[in-house]
Backbone as JSON, one array per atom type, in Angstrom:
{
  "sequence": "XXXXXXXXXXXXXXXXXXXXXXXXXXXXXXXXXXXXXXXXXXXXXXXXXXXXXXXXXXXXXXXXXXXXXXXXXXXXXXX",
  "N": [[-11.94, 9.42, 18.42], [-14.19, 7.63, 19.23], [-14.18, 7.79, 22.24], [-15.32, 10.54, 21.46], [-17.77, 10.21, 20.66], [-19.32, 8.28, 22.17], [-19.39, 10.02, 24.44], [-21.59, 12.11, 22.84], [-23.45, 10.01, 22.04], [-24.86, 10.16, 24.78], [-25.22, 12.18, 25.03], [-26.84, 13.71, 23.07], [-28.05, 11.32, 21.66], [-28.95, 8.82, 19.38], [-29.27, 9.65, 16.97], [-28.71, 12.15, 16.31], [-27.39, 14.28, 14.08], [-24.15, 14.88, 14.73], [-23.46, 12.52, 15.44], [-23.73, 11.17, 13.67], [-22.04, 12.63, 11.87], [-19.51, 11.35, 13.56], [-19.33, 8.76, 13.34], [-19.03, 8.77, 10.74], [-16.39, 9.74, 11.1], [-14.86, 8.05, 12.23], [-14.96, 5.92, 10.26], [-13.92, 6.67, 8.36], [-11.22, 6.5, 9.05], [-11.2, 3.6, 9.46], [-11.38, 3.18, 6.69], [-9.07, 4.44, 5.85], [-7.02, 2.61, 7.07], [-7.18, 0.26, 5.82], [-9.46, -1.22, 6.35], [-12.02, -2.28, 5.23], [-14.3, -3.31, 5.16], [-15.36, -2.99, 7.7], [-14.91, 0.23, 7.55], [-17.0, 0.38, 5.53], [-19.46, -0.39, 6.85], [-19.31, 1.56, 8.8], [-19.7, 3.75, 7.41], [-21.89, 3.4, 6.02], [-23.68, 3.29, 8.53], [-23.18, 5.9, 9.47], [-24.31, 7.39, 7.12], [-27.1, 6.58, 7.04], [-28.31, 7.99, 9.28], [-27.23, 10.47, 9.02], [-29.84, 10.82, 6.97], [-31.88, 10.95, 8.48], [-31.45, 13.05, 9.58], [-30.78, 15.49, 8.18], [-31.95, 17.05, 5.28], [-33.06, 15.6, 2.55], [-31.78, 16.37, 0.19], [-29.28, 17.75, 1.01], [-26.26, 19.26, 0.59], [-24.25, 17.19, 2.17], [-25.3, 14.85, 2.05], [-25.22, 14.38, -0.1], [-22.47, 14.08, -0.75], [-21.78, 11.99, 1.23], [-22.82, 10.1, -0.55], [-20.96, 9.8, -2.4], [-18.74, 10.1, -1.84], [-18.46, 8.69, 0.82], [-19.73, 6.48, 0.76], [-19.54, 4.66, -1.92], [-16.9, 5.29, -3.05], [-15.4, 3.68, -1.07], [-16.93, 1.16, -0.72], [-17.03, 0.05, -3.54], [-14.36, -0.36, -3.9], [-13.77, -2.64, -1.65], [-15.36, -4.64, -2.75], [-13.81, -5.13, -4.8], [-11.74, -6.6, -3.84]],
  "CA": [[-13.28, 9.5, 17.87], [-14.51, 6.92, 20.04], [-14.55, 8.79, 23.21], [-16.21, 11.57, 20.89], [-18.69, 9.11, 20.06], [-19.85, 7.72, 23.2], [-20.59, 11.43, 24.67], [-22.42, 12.47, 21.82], [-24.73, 8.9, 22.19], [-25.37, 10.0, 26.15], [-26.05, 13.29, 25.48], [-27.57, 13.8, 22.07], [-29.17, 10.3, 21.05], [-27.95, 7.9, 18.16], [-30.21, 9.73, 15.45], [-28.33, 13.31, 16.03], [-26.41, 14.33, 13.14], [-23.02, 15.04, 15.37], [-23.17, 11.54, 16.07], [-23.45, 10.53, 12.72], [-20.37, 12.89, 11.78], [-18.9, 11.08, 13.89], [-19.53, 7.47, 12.74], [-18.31, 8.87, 9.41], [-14.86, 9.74, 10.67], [-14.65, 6.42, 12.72], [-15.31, 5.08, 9.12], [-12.64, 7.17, 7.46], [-10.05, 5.96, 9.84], [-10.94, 2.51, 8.91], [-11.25, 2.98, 5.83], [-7.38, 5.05, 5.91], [-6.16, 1.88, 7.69], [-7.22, -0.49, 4.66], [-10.92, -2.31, 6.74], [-13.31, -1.73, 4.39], [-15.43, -3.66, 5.5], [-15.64, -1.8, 9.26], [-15.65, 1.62, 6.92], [-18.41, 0.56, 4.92], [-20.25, -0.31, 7.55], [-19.78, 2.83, 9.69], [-20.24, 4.97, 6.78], [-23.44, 3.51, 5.86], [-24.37, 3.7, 9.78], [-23.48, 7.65, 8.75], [-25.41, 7.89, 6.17], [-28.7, 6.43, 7.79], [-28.3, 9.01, 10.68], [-27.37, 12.09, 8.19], [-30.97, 10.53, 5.82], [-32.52, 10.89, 9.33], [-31.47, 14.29, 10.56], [-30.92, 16.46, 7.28], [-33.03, 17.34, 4.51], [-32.4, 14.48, 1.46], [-31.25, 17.54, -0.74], [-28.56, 18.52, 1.63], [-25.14, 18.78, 0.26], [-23.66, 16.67, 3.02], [-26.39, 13.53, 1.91], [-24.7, 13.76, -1.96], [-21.21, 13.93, -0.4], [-21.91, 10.75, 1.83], [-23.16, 8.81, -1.12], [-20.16, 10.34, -3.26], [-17.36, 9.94, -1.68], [-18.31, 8.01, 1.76], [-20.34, 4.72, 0.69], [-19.58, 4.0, -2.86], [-15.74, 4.48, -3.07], [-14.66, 2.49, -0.47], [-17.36, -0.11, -1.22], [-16.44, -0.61, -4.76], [-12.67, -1.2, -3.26], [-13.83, -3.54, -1.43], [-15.57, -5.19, -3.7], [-12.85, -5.7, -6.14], [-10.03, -7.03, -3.46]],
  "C": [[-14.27, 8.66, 18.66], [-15.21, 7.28, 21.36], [-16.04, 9.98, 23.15], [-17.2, 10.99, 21.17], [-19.64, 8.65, 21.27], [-20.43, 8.9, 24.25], [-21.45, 11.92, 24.04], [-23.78, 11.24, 21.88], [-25.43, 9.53, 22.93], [-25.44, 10.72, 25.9], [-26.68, 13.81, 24.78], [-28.65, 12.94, 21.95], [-28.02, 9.82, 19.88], [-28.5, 8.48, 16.89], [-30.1, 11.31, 15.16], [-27.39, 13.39, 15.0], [-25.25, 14.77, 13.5], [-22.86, 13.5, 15.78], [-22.98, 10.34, 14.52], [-22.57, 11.16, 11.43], [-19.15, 12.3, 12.24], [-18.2, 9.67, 13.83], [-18.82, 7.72, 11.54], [-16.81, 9.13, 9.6], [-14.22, 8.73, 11.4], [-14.24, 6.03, 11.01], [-14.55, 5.55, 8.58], [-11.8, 6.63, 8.23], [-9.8, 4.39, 9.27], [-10.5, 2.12, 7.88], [-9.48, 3.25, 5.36], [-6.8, 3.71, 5.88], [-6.53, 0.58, 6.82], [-8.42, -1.18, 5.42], [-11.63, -1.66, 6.25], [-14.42, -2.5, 4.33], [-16.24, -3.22, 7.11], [-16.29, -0.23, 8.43], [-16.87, 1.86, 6.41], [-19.26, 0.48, 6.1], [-20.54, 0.73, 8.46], [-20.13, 3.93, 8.48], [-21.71, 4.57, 6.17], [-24.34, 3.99, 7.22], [-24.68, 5.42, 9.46], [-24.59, 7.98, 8.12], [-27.27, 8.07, 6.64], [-28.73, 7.46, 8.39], [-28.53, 10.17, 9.82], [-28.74, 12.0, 7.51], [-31.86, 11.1, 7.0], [-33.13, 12.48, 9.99], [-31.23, 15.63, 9.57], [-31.62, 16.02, 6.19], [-32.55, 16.27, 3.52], [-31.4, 15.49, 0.53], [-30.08, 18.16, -0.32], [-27.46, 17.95, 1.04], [-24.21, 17.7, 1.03], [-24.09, 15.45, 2.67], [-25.27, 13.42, 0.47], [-22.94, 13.79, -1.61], [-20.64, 12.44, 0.12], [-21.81, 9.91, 1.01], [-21.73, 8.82, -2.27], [-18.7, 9.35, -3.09], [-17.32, 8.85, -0.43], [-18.46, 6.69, 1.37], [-19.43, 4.22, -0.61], [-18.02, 3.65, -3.33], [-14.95, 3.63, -2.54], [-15.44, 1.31, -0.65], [-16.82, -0.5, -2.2], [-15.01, -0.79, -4.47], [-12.81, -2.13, -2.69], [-14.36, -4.83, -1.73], [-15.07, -6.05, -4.43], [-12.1, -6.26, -5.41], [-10.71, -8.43, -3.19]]
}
């Protein structure tokens, strides 16, 4: 994802929404591998990017806040 990640910067920009798909599955990985404090932080990076580049209303924006930010925050939270 990484790799992904670093072509997508150089040839998109940081504020394309393929780049902030891609931040989100960085951020699932972390999150997989129990750093939830790396996850949160790339899935909020996500989020900003997706707030940036799709409509607020877009199913992908209520998915982010659903399932990306809030459950692994509140896990990390509580540990």
């Amino acid at each position: 994802y990484h790799k992904a990640l670093d072509v997508q910067l150089k040839c998109k920009g940081e504020d394309h929404i393929s780049v902030g798909r891609s931040i989100g599955n960085i951020a699932y990985v972390w999150d997989k591998k129990g750093d939830f404090e790396k996850a949160v932080n790339c899935y909020k990076r996500s989020l900003d990017i997706k707030l940036k580049s799709l409509d607020k209303e877009h199913p992908e924006i209520a998915v982010s806040y659903n399932l990306d930010i809030y459950a692994p925050f509140c896990f990390y939270m509580l540990t």
